[in-house]
Short mmCIF file of C-alpha atoms in Angstrom, two decimals:
data_model
loop_
_atom_site.label_atom_id
_atom_site.label_comp_id
_atom_site.label_asym_id
_atom_site.label_seq_id
_atom_site.Cartn_x
_atom_site.Cartn_y
_atom_site.Cartn_z
CA MET Q 1 -52.14 -47.99 0.18
CA ASP Q 2 -54.02 -45.53 2.12
CA ILE Q 3 -55.93 -43.67 -0.39
CA ARG Q 4 -57.74 -41.06 0.99
CA LYS Q 5 -59.11 -39.22 -2.14
CA ILE Q 6 -59.54 -39.84 -5.96
CA ALA Q 7 -60.07 -37.29 -8.25
CA THR Q 8 -60.74 -37.16 -12.44
CA TRP Q 9 -61.32 -34.56 -14.81
CA VAL Q 10 -62.15 -34.64 -18.55
CA GLU Q 11 -61.46 -31.39 -20.59
CA GLU Q 12 -63.15 -31.17 -24.06
CA THR Q 13 -61.95 -28.17 -26.19
CA HIS Q 14 -64.37 -27.29 -28.76
CA ILE Q 15 -63.08 -24.15 -29.66
CA GLU Q 16 -60.02 -22.96 -30.08
CA ILE Q 17 -59.23 -18.86 -31.08
CA GLY Q 18 -62.34 -18.82 -32.78
CA GLN Q 19 -61.93 -22.16 -34.72
CA ALA Q 20 -64.49 -24.84 -34.26
CA ILE Q 21 -62.61 -28.34 -33.23
CA SER Q 22 -64.79 -31.48 -34.35
CA PRO Q 23 -64.57 -33.75 -32.75
CA PRO Q 24 -63.38 -31.93 -29.86
CA THR Q 25 -59.73 -32.73 -28.47
CA ARG Q 26 -60.16 -34.61 -25.04
CA LYS Q 27 -57.85 -34.84 -22.01
CA ALA Q 28 -58.24 -37.00 -19.18
CA VAL Q 29 -56.50 -36.91 -15.80
CA ALA Q 30 -57.05 -39.00 -12.65
CA VAL Q 31 -55.56 -38.06 -9.45
CA ALA Q 32 -55.33 -40.36 -6.29
CA VAL Q 33 -54.52 -38.73 -2.77
CA ILE Q 34 -52.68 -41.25 -0.53
CA ALA Q 35 -51.04 -41.37 2.82
CA ASN Q 36 -47.05 -41.21 2.40
CA PRO Q 37 -45.70 -44.04 4.75
CA PHE Q 38 -42.19 -42.30 5.00
CA ALA Q 39 -43.56 -39.11 5.74
CA GLY Q 40 -40.96 -37.23 8.37
CA LYS Q 41 -38.65 -40.03 8.44
CA TYR Q 42 -35.75 -41.09 6.20
CA VAL Q 43 -35.99 -44.53 5.13
CA ALA Q 44 -33.59 -46.15 2.58
CA ASP Q 45 -35.63 -48.70 0.95
CA LEU Q 46 -38.35 -47.22 -1.23
CA GLU Q 47 -39.80 -50.51 -2.42
CA PRO Q 48 -43.18 -50.15 -0.77
CA LEU Q 49 -43.67 -46.69 -2.54
CA MET Q 50 -42.53 -48.50 -5.82
CA ASP Q 51 -45.51 -51.05 -5.51
CA ILE Q 52 -47.63 -48.40 -4.84
CA GLY Q 53 -46.81 -46.91 -7.75
CA ALA Q 54 -47.70 -50.03 -9.85
CA ALA Q 55 -51.25 -50.10 -8.17
CA LEU Q 56 -51.72 -46.45 -9.08
CA GLY Q 57 -50.63 -47.07 -12.57
CA GLU Q 58 -53.45 -49.57 -13.26
CA LEU Q 59 -55.82 -47.98 -11.22
CA LEU Q 60 -55.45 -44.16 -12.56
CA GLY Q 61 -54.85 -45.44 -16.13
CA ARG Q 62 -58.21 -47.17 -16.12
CA LYS Q 63 -59.90 -44.27 -14.68
CA CYS Q 64 -58.82 -42.12 -17.17
CA VAL Q 65 -59.65 -44.51 -20.05
CA ALA Q 66 -63.07 -44.72 -18.43
CA ALA Q 67 -63.50 -41.16 -17.91
CA LEU Q 68 -63.00 -40.55 -21.82
CA GLY Q 69 -65.26 -43.18 -22.73
CA ILE Q 70 -62.78 -44.71 -25.31
CA SER Q 71 -61.54 -48.29 -25.83
CA PRO Q 72 -57.53 -48.60 -24.78
CA SER Q 73 -56.29 -48.97 -27.95
CA ASP Q 74 -57.84 -45.28 -29.04
CA ALA Q 75 -55.65 -43.76 -26.04
CA GLU Q 76 -53.20 -41.40 -28.07
CA SER Q 77 -51.11 -39.66 -25.57
CA TYR Q 78 -50.31 -40.19 -21.63
CA GLY Q 79 -48.31 -38.83 -18.48
CA LYS Q 80 -47.99 -38.92 -15.26
CA ALA Q 81 -47.02 -36.75 -12.39
CA ALA Q 82 -46.38 -36.59 -8.49
CA MET Q 83 -46.56 -33.93 -5.54
CA VAL Q 84 -45.15 -34.93 -2.45
CA GLY Q 85 -46.92 -33.07 0.90
CA GLU Q 86 -43.74 -31.10 3.15
CA ASN Q 87 -43.06 -34.00 5.39
CA GLY Q 88 -41.65 -36.21 2.51
CA GLU Q 89 -38.85 -35.69 -0.17
CA LEU Q 90 -39.03 -35.66 -3.58
CA GLU Q 91 -37.25 -38.96 -3.98
CA HIS Q 92 -40.77 -40.50 -2.90
CA ALA Q 93 -42.30 -39.24 -5.84
CA ALA Q 94 -39.70 -40.86 -7.91
CA ALA Q 95 -40.10 -44.17 -6.31
CA ILE Q 96 -43.49 -43.87 -7.37
CA LEU Q 97 -43.37 -42.97 -10.59
CA HIS Q 98 -40.08 -44.39 -12.01
CA PRO Q 99 -39.67 -48.28 -11.50
CA LYS Q 100 -43.07 -49.85 -11.48
CA LEU Q 101 -46.08 -47.17 -12.66
CA GLY Q 102 -45.49 -47.59 -16.54
CA ALA Q 103 -45.84 -51.32 -16.88
CA PRO Q 104 -49.42 -51.35 -15.75
CA LEU Q 105 -50.33 -48.14 -17.39
CA ARG Q 106 -49.07 -49.52 -20.39
CA LYS Q 107 -51.83 -52.29 -20.46
CA GLU Q 108 -54.59 -49.80 -19.54
CA VAL Q 109 -54.04 -47.92 -22.61
CA GLU Q 110 -52.49 -51.02 -24.87
CA LYS Q 111 -49.10 -50.84 -26.05
CA GLY Q 112 -47.64 -47.66 -25.45
CA ALA Q 113 -44.39 -47.93 -26.67
CA ALA Q 114 -42.70 -44.40 -25.81
CA LEU Q 115 -41.53 -43.54 -22.44
CA VAL Q 116 -44.14 -41.85 -19.93
CA PRO Q 117 -43.15 -38.00 -19.76
CA SER Q 118 -43.52 -37.00 -16.02
CA SER Q 119 -43.06 -34.44 -13.63
CA LYS Q 120 -42.60 -34.23 -9.86
CA LYS Q 121 -42.35 -31.68 -7.06
CA MET Q 122 -42.53 -30.79 -3.55
CA GLY Q 123 -45.94 -28.69 -2.76
CA GLY Q 124 -48.78 -28.06 -0.46
CA PRO Q 125 -52.60 -28.27 -0.31
CA GLY Q 126 -54.01 -26.18 -3.58
CA GLN Q 127 -50.81 -26.21 -5.35
CA VAL Q 128 -50.74 -26.67 -9.17
CA LEU Q 129 -49.16 -29.82 -10.69
CA ASP Q 130 -48.49 -29.64 -14.57
CA VAL Q 131 -48.71 -33.20 -15.90
CA PRO Q 132 -46.49 -33.57 -19.34
CA LEU Q 133 -48.20 -35.48 -22.11
CA GLY Q 134 -46.49 -37.22 -24.88
CA HIS Q 135 -47.41 -39.47 -27.57
CA LYS Q 136 -47.76 -43.10 -26.29
CA ASP Q 137 -46.29 -45.14 -28.60
CA ALA Q 138 -43.84 -42.28 -30.92
CA ALA Q 139 -42.45 -39.96 -28.66
CA TYR Q 140 -41.41 -37.83 -31.66
CA VAL Q 141 -45.08 -37.20 -32.59
CA ARG Q 142 -44.95 -33.33 -32.12
CA SER Q 143 -48.84 -32.57 -32.19
CA HIS Q 144 -49.20 -34.63 -28.90
CA PHE Q 145 -46.58 -32.78 -26.81
CA ASP Q 146 -49.29 -30.99 -24.57
CA GLY Q 147 -49.65 -31.01 -20.74
CA ILE Q 148 -52.61 -30.76 -18.12
CA GLU Q 149 -52.91 -28.91 -14.95
CA VAL Q 150 -54.14 -30.30 -11.59
CA ARG Q 151 -54.68 -29.12 -8.36
CA LEU Q 152 -57.01 -29.91 -5.33
CA ASN Q 153 -57.84 -27.48 -2.72
CA ASP Q 154 -57.24 -30.06 0.26
CA ALA Q 155 -54.00 -32.03 -0.92
CA PRO Q 156 -51.50 -32.56 -0.63
CA ARG Q 157 -51.39 -32.39 2.90
CA ALA Q 158 -47.86 -32.93 4.70
CA ASN Q 159 -48.12 -36.45 5.48
CA GLU Q 160 -49.47 -37.18 1.61
CA ILE Q 161 -48.48 -37.82 -1.75
CA MET Q 162 -50.70 -36.62 -5.05
CA VAL Q 163 -50.02 -38.85 -7.96
CA ALA Q 164 -51.47 -38.14 -11.26
CA VAL Q 165 -51.86 -40.15 -14.27
CA ALA Q 166 -53.20 -38.33 -17.70
CA VAL Q 167 -54.19 -39.83 -20.91
CA THR Q 168 -55.81 -38.59 -24.03
CA ASP Q 169 -57.81 -39.49 -27.02
CA SER Q 170 -56.22 -36.64 -29.23
CA GLY Q 171 -53.39 -33.89 -29.60
CA ARG Q 172 -53.45 -30.55 -29.39
CA PRO Q 173 -56.45 -28.61 -30.87
CA LEU Q 174 -54.88 -26.85 -33.59
CA PRO Q 175 -51.58 -28.35 -34.37
CA ARG Q 176 -49.75 -26.94 -36.95
CA VAL Q 177 -46.02 -26.91 -36.20
CA GLY Q 178 -44.79 -29.78 -38.21
CA GLY Q 179 -42.66 -32.74 -37.53
CA LEU Q 180 -43.75 -36.29 -36.83
CA THR Q 181 -47.28 -36.83 -36.78
CA HIS Q 182 -49.69 -39.37 -35.33
CA GLU Q 183 -50.19 -41.00 -38.90
CA GLN Q 184 -46.43 -41.44 -39.77
CA ALA Q 185 -45.89 -42.85 -36.19
CA GLU Q 186 -44.52 -46.31 -36.96
CA GLY Q 187 -44.54 -47.03 -33.05
CA LYS Q 188 -42.07 -49.90 -32.56
CA ASP Q 189 -39.06 -48.13 -30.94
CA GLY Q 190 -40.92 -45.74 -28.68
CA LEU Q 191 -39.40 -42.70 -30.21
CA ARG Q 192 -40.94 -42.81 -34.35
CA MET L 1 -92.24 -8.47 -36.96
CA PRO L 2 -89.01 -9.08 -37.44
CA GLU L 3 -87.28 -12.31 -35.70
CA LEU L 4 -85.87 -11.20 -32.54
CA LYS L 5 -81.91 -11.86 -32.78
CA ARG L 6 -80.64 -14.25 -30.03
CA PRO L 7 -76.85 -14.52 -29.28
CA GLU L 8 -75.40 -17.52 -30.17
CA LEU L 9 -74.12 -20.06 -27.30
CA LYS L 10 -70.63 -20.47 -28.16
CA LEU L 11 -68.92 -23.54 -26.23
CA ARG L 12 -65.11 -23.39 -25.93
CA LYS L 13 -64.67 -25.72 -23.39
CA MET L 14 -66.50 -28.53 -21.11
CA LEU L 15 -65.05 -29.84 -18.25
CA THR L 16 -66.20 -32.73 -15.91
CA ILE L 17 -64.84 -33.38 -12.37
CA VAL L 18 -65.33 -36.57 -10.10
CA GLU L 19 -64.06 -36.57 -6.46
CA GLU L 20 -64.15 -39.80 -4.57
CA ILE L 21 -63.48 -39.35 -1.29
CA HIS L 22 -62.59 -42.28 1.15
CA HIS L 23 -61.70 -40.88 4.47
CA GLU L 24 -60.33 -37.61 5.82
CA GLY L 25 -58.15 -38.91 8.61
CA GLY L 26 -60.81 -40.89 10.47
CA PRO L 27 -62.75 -43.96 9.56
CA VAL L 28 -62.43 -45.10 5.84
CA ALA L 29 -66.56 -44.73 4.39
CA ASP L 30 -67.75 -47.81 3.33
CA LYS L 31 -69.20 -46.25 0.32
CA PRO L 32 -66.65 -43.29 -0.79
CA LEU L 33 -68.38 -39.69 -1.23
CA LEU L 34 -68.75 -38.92 -4.59
CA ARG L 35 -68.56 -35.07 -5.52
CA THR L 36 -69.00 -34.18 -9.18
CA ALA L 37 -68.92 -30.95 -11.36
CA ALA L 38 -69.62 -29.98 -14.91
CA ILE L 39 -68.12 -26.61 -16.19
CA ALA L 40 -68.69 -24.92 -19.27
CA VAL L 41 -66.64 -22.19 -20.42
CA ILE L 42 -68.64 -20.12 -23.22
CA HIS L 43 -68.48 -17.02 -24.99
CA ASN L 44 -70.22 -13.95 -22.93
CA PRO L 45 -72.12 -12.29 -25.61
CA PHE L 46 -72.65 -9.25 -23.63
CA ALA L 47 -68.74 -8.77 -22.69
CA GLY L 48 -67.23 -5.16 -23.06
CA ARG L 49 -70.48 -3.30 -22.84
CA PHE L 50 -73.61 -2.35 -20.72
CA GLU L 51 -76.54 -4.30 -22.05
CA PRO L 52 -79.81 -3.45 -20.51
CA ASN L 53 -81.72 -6.46 -22.11
CA ILE L 54 -79.94 -9.53 -20.91
CA GLN L 55 -82.83 -12.44 -20.03
CA GLY L 56 -83.16 -13.83 -23.32
CA PHE L 57 -79.99 -15.35 -22.90
CA MET L 58 -81.53 -17.79 -20.22
CA ASP L 59 -83.31 -19.52 -22.71
CA ASP L 60 -80.16 -19.96 -24.62
CA LEU L 61 -78.51 -21.45 -21.46
CA ARG L 62 -81.36 -23.93 -20.73
CA PRO L 63 -80.01 -27.15 -23.27
CA LEU L 64 -76.73 -26.08 -21.74
CA GLY L 65 -77.83 -26.52 -18.30
CA LEU L 66 -79.45 -29.80 -18.79
CA GLN L 67 -76.93 -31.72 -20.88
CA MET L 68 -74.56 -30.45 -17.77
CA ALA L 69 -77.38 -31.72 -15.33
CA GLU L 70 -77.85 -35.18 -16.91
CA THR L 71 -74.05 -35.70 -17.05
CA LEU L 72 -73.81 -35.40 -13.45
CA VAL L 73 -76.71 -37.19 -12.59
CA LYS L 74 -75.12 -40.11 -14.95
CA THR L 75 -71.72 -39.76 -13.12
CA LEU L 76 -73.21 -40.41 -9.53
CA GLY L 77 -75.10 -43.26 -10.80
CA GLY L 78 -78.53 -42.14 -11.12
CA ALA L 79 -81.06 -39.75 -9.94
CA ASP L 80 -81.53 -41.52 -6.33
CA GLN L 81 -78.02 -41.21 -5.68
CA VAL L 82 -77.88 -37.44 -5.51
CA GLU L 83 -78.32 -36.12 -2.10
CA GLY L 84 -76.78 -32.44 -2.61
CA TYR L 85 -76.37 -29.80 -5.54
CA GLY L 86 -74.97 -26.37 -5.85
CA LYS L 87 -74.33 -23.88 -9.02
CA GLY L 88 -72.09 -21.04 -9.47
CA ALA L 89 -70.72 -18.69 -12.41
CA LEU L 90 -67.53 -17.02 -13.05
CA ILE L 91 -67.50 -14.03 -15.43
CA GLY L 92 -64.51 -13.00 -17.06
CA ALA L 93 -63.28 -9.56 -16.82
CA ALA L 94 -64.90 -7.76 -19.57
CA GLY L 95 -68.22 -8.80 -18.20
CA GLU L 96 -70.19 -7.50 -15.31
CA LEU L 97 -71.54 -9.87 -12.10
CA GLU L 98 -75.27 -9.38 -13.32
CA HIS L 99 -74.42 -11.78 -16.53
CA GLY L 100 -73.44 -14.58 -13.70
CA ALA L 101 -77.08 -14.16 -12.39
CA LEU L 102 -78.54 -15.46 -15.88
CA TRP L 103 -77.22 -19.11 -14.66
CA HIS L 104 -79.80 -19.08 -11.71
CA ALA L 105 -82.89 -20.64 -13.51
CA PRO L 106 -81.40 -22.52 -16.50
CA GLY L 107 -78.81 -24.11 -14.21
CA GLY L 108 -80.92 -24.48 -11.00
CA TYR L 109 -84.23 -25.92 -12.72
CA ALA L 110 -81.85 -28.34 -15.11
CA MET L 111 -80.71 -29.82 -12.17
CA ARG L 112 -84.30 -30.12 -10.57
CA GLU L 113 -85.64 -31.50 -13.86
CA ALA L 114 -82.42 -33.70 -13.99
CA ILE L 115 -82.74 -35.18 -10.75
CA GLY L 116 -86.77 -35.57 -10.58
CA GLY L 117 -87.84 -32.80 -8.72
CA THR L 118 -86.18 -31.54 -5.56
CA LYS L 119 -87.32 -29.19 -2.99
CA ALA L 120 -84.40 -26.97 -1.54
CA ILE L 121 -83.23 -23.92 -3.09
CA VAL L 122 -80.22 -24.34 -5.28
CA PRO L 123 -77.52 -22.50 -3.36
CA SER L 124 -74.90 -20.54 -5.31
CA ALA L 125 -71.86 -18.51 -5.74
CA LYS L 126 -70.74 -16.05 -8.44
CA LYS L 127 -67.92 -13.64 -8.95
CA VAL L 128 -65.94 -11.98 -11.71
CA GLY L 129 -62.74 -13.20 -12.17
CA GLY L 130 -59.56 -13.71 -14.57
CA VAL L 131 -57.94 -16.61 -16.26
CA GLY L 132 -57.48 -19.19 -13.64
CA ALA L 133 -59.54 -17.94 -10.98
CA ARG L 134 -60.97 -20.68 -8.49
CA LEU L 135 -64.73 -20.43 -7.43
CA ASP L 136 -66.03 -22.27 -4.39
CA VAL L 137 -69.23 -23.74 -5.18
CA PRO L 138 -71.61 -24.25 -2.09
CA ILE L 139 -73.59 -27.45 -1.99
CA THR L 140 -76.63 -27.99 0.24
CA HIS L 141 -79.25 -31.08 0.51
CA ILE L 142 -81.32 -31.23 -2.43
CA ASN L 143 -84.50 -31.07 -0.01
CA ALA L 144 -83.89 -29.63 3.21
CA ALA L 145 -81.37 -26.51 3.12
CA TYR L 146 -80.93 -27.07 6.78
CA VAL L 147 -79.67 -30.62 7.03
CA ARG L 148 -75.95 -29.85 8.42
CA SER L 149 -74.45 -32.60 7.12
CA HIS L 150 -74.87 -31.71 3.43
CA PHE L 151 -73.39 -28.40 3.53
CA ASP L 152 -70.42 -28.73 1.72
CA SER L 153 -68.63 -26.91 -1.15
CA MET L 154 -66.56 -27.79 -4.26
CA GLU L 155 -63.63 -25.70 -6.16
CA VAL L 156 -63.73 -25.60 -9.60
CA GLY L 157 -61.75 -23.77 -11.89
CA VAL L 158 -59.67 -24.19 -15.00
CA ASN L 159 -56.20 -22.87 -16.13
CA ASP L 160 -56.88 -21.17 -19.31
CA GLY L 161 -60.55 -19.45 -18.68
CA PRO L 162 -62.44 -17.57 -17.92
CA ARG L 163 -60.99 -15.19 -20.64
CA ALA L 164 -62.29 -11.51 -20.68
CA ASP L 165 -65.14 -12.28 -22.91
CA GLU L 166 -66.23 -15.52 -21.41
CA MET L 167 -68.14 -16.75 -18.57
CA LEU L 168 -67.44 -20.08 -16.45
CA LEU L 169 -70.91 -22.04 -15.52
CA ALA L 170 -70.77 -24.71 -13.28
CA LEU L 171 -73.08 -27.39 -11.50
CA VAL L 172 -72.15 -29.41 -8.83
CA MET L 173 -73.83 -32.67 -7.45
CA THR L 174 -73.03 -34.96 -4.52
CA THR L 175 -73.89 -38.51 -3.20
CA GLY L 176 -74.35 -37.41 0.68
CA ALA L 177 -72.90 -35.90 3.92
CA ARG L 178 -69.32 -34.69 4.39
CA VAL L 179 -67.08 -37.92 4.61
CA HIS L 180 -66.77 -37.35 8.76
CA SER L 181 -70.13 -35.60 9.31
CA ARG L 182 -70.45 -35.01 13.27
CA SER L 183 -71.59 -31.74 13.78
CA GLY L 184 -75.16 -32.39 14.76
CA GLY L 185 -78.39 -30.35 13.54
CA LEU L 186 -80.83 -31.29 10.95
CA GLU L 187 -80.17 -35.09 10.22
CA VAL L 188 -81.27 -36.86 7.04
CA ASP L 189 -83.66 -39.15 8.87
CA ASP L 190 -85.38 -35.86 10.32
CA ILE L 191 -86.31 -34.13 7.26
CA GLU L 192 -89.59 -33.34 7.08
CA GLY L 193 -89.61 -32.50 2.96
CA LEU L 194 -92.19 -29.96 2.87
CA ASP L 195 -90.89 -26.69 2.55
CA GLY L 196 -87.28 -27.32 1.10
CA LEU L 197 -85.73 -26.11 4.64
CA ARG L 198 -86.60 -28.76 7.06
#
């Protein structure tokens, strides 16, 4: 895998609409900019991209947990996304994200019974990629539905793919729309 | 004498960004170039009016600047790893450009202190902008502003700031030259290090 660049963001919210958030809610997102081995051509077998996905699930998941400075079990929500440069195809994002990225990511955050929410798109340098976030063990935990935006002014170039993994140690700053809570979640079936 | 009432520093959001640059189409670097930024989104105590006396707020920004600078130094693995720096301010629409100038002293001196004494002026950018605006923070060598290999910049911004009554303050540090630097000029090995320029 040819990685040109890795970027990591940590975002802390200390105040939301005048209310102090203590401790602050925190989200981390790590992005790798890689060469797209299939840029400019149709290739039927996408297995190499699936293997890249596996490697990035581990690498980017670990970067996020390290950036938050937490132990893996303290991760509460996660998400993933990919943006493919113009000489690739949307299916390249699917190959990276879906078959193999999840298992190694789950190892980095311990457990992870829930589906990893995802988004994908084609795009160019400077374009925004929104990474969806959901509770890692119980997808219905309403306080943890969220997202985080990433963008790099110089990526993805035409022959590149930008792959993002996000991990948090908290939900939204002021959750109050009800539903299943983090404390109520059983985390057995990945849903509740 | 009545105690001087000072505006309170209200921090809404703090972000740190690290970029590891392995290559840009050329040979892969033995050690990736690191660029890191610390970004604070704070309330602008002067938003919505013309306030003639604003300099007192520089003192309130000092601890924030120092905290951000220390975070950056730590992120890069220690003061001896830092080779480039820069700073910037993005002022929400109910403020004025001059409010951004308040960041010069507390932001710049915080970095000099955290790195342990540097010679070159800290390059800077400032502007007024809306929510989601981006700011290109200029970067130069910490001891000799003419070192050509270290001229760089880093784009910063946040999707939900700066709101009209906020300001976004940024500090940036790097570990070295552009990843494929080859445009000549003064090189690191030729720095005299006396005047902050060469």
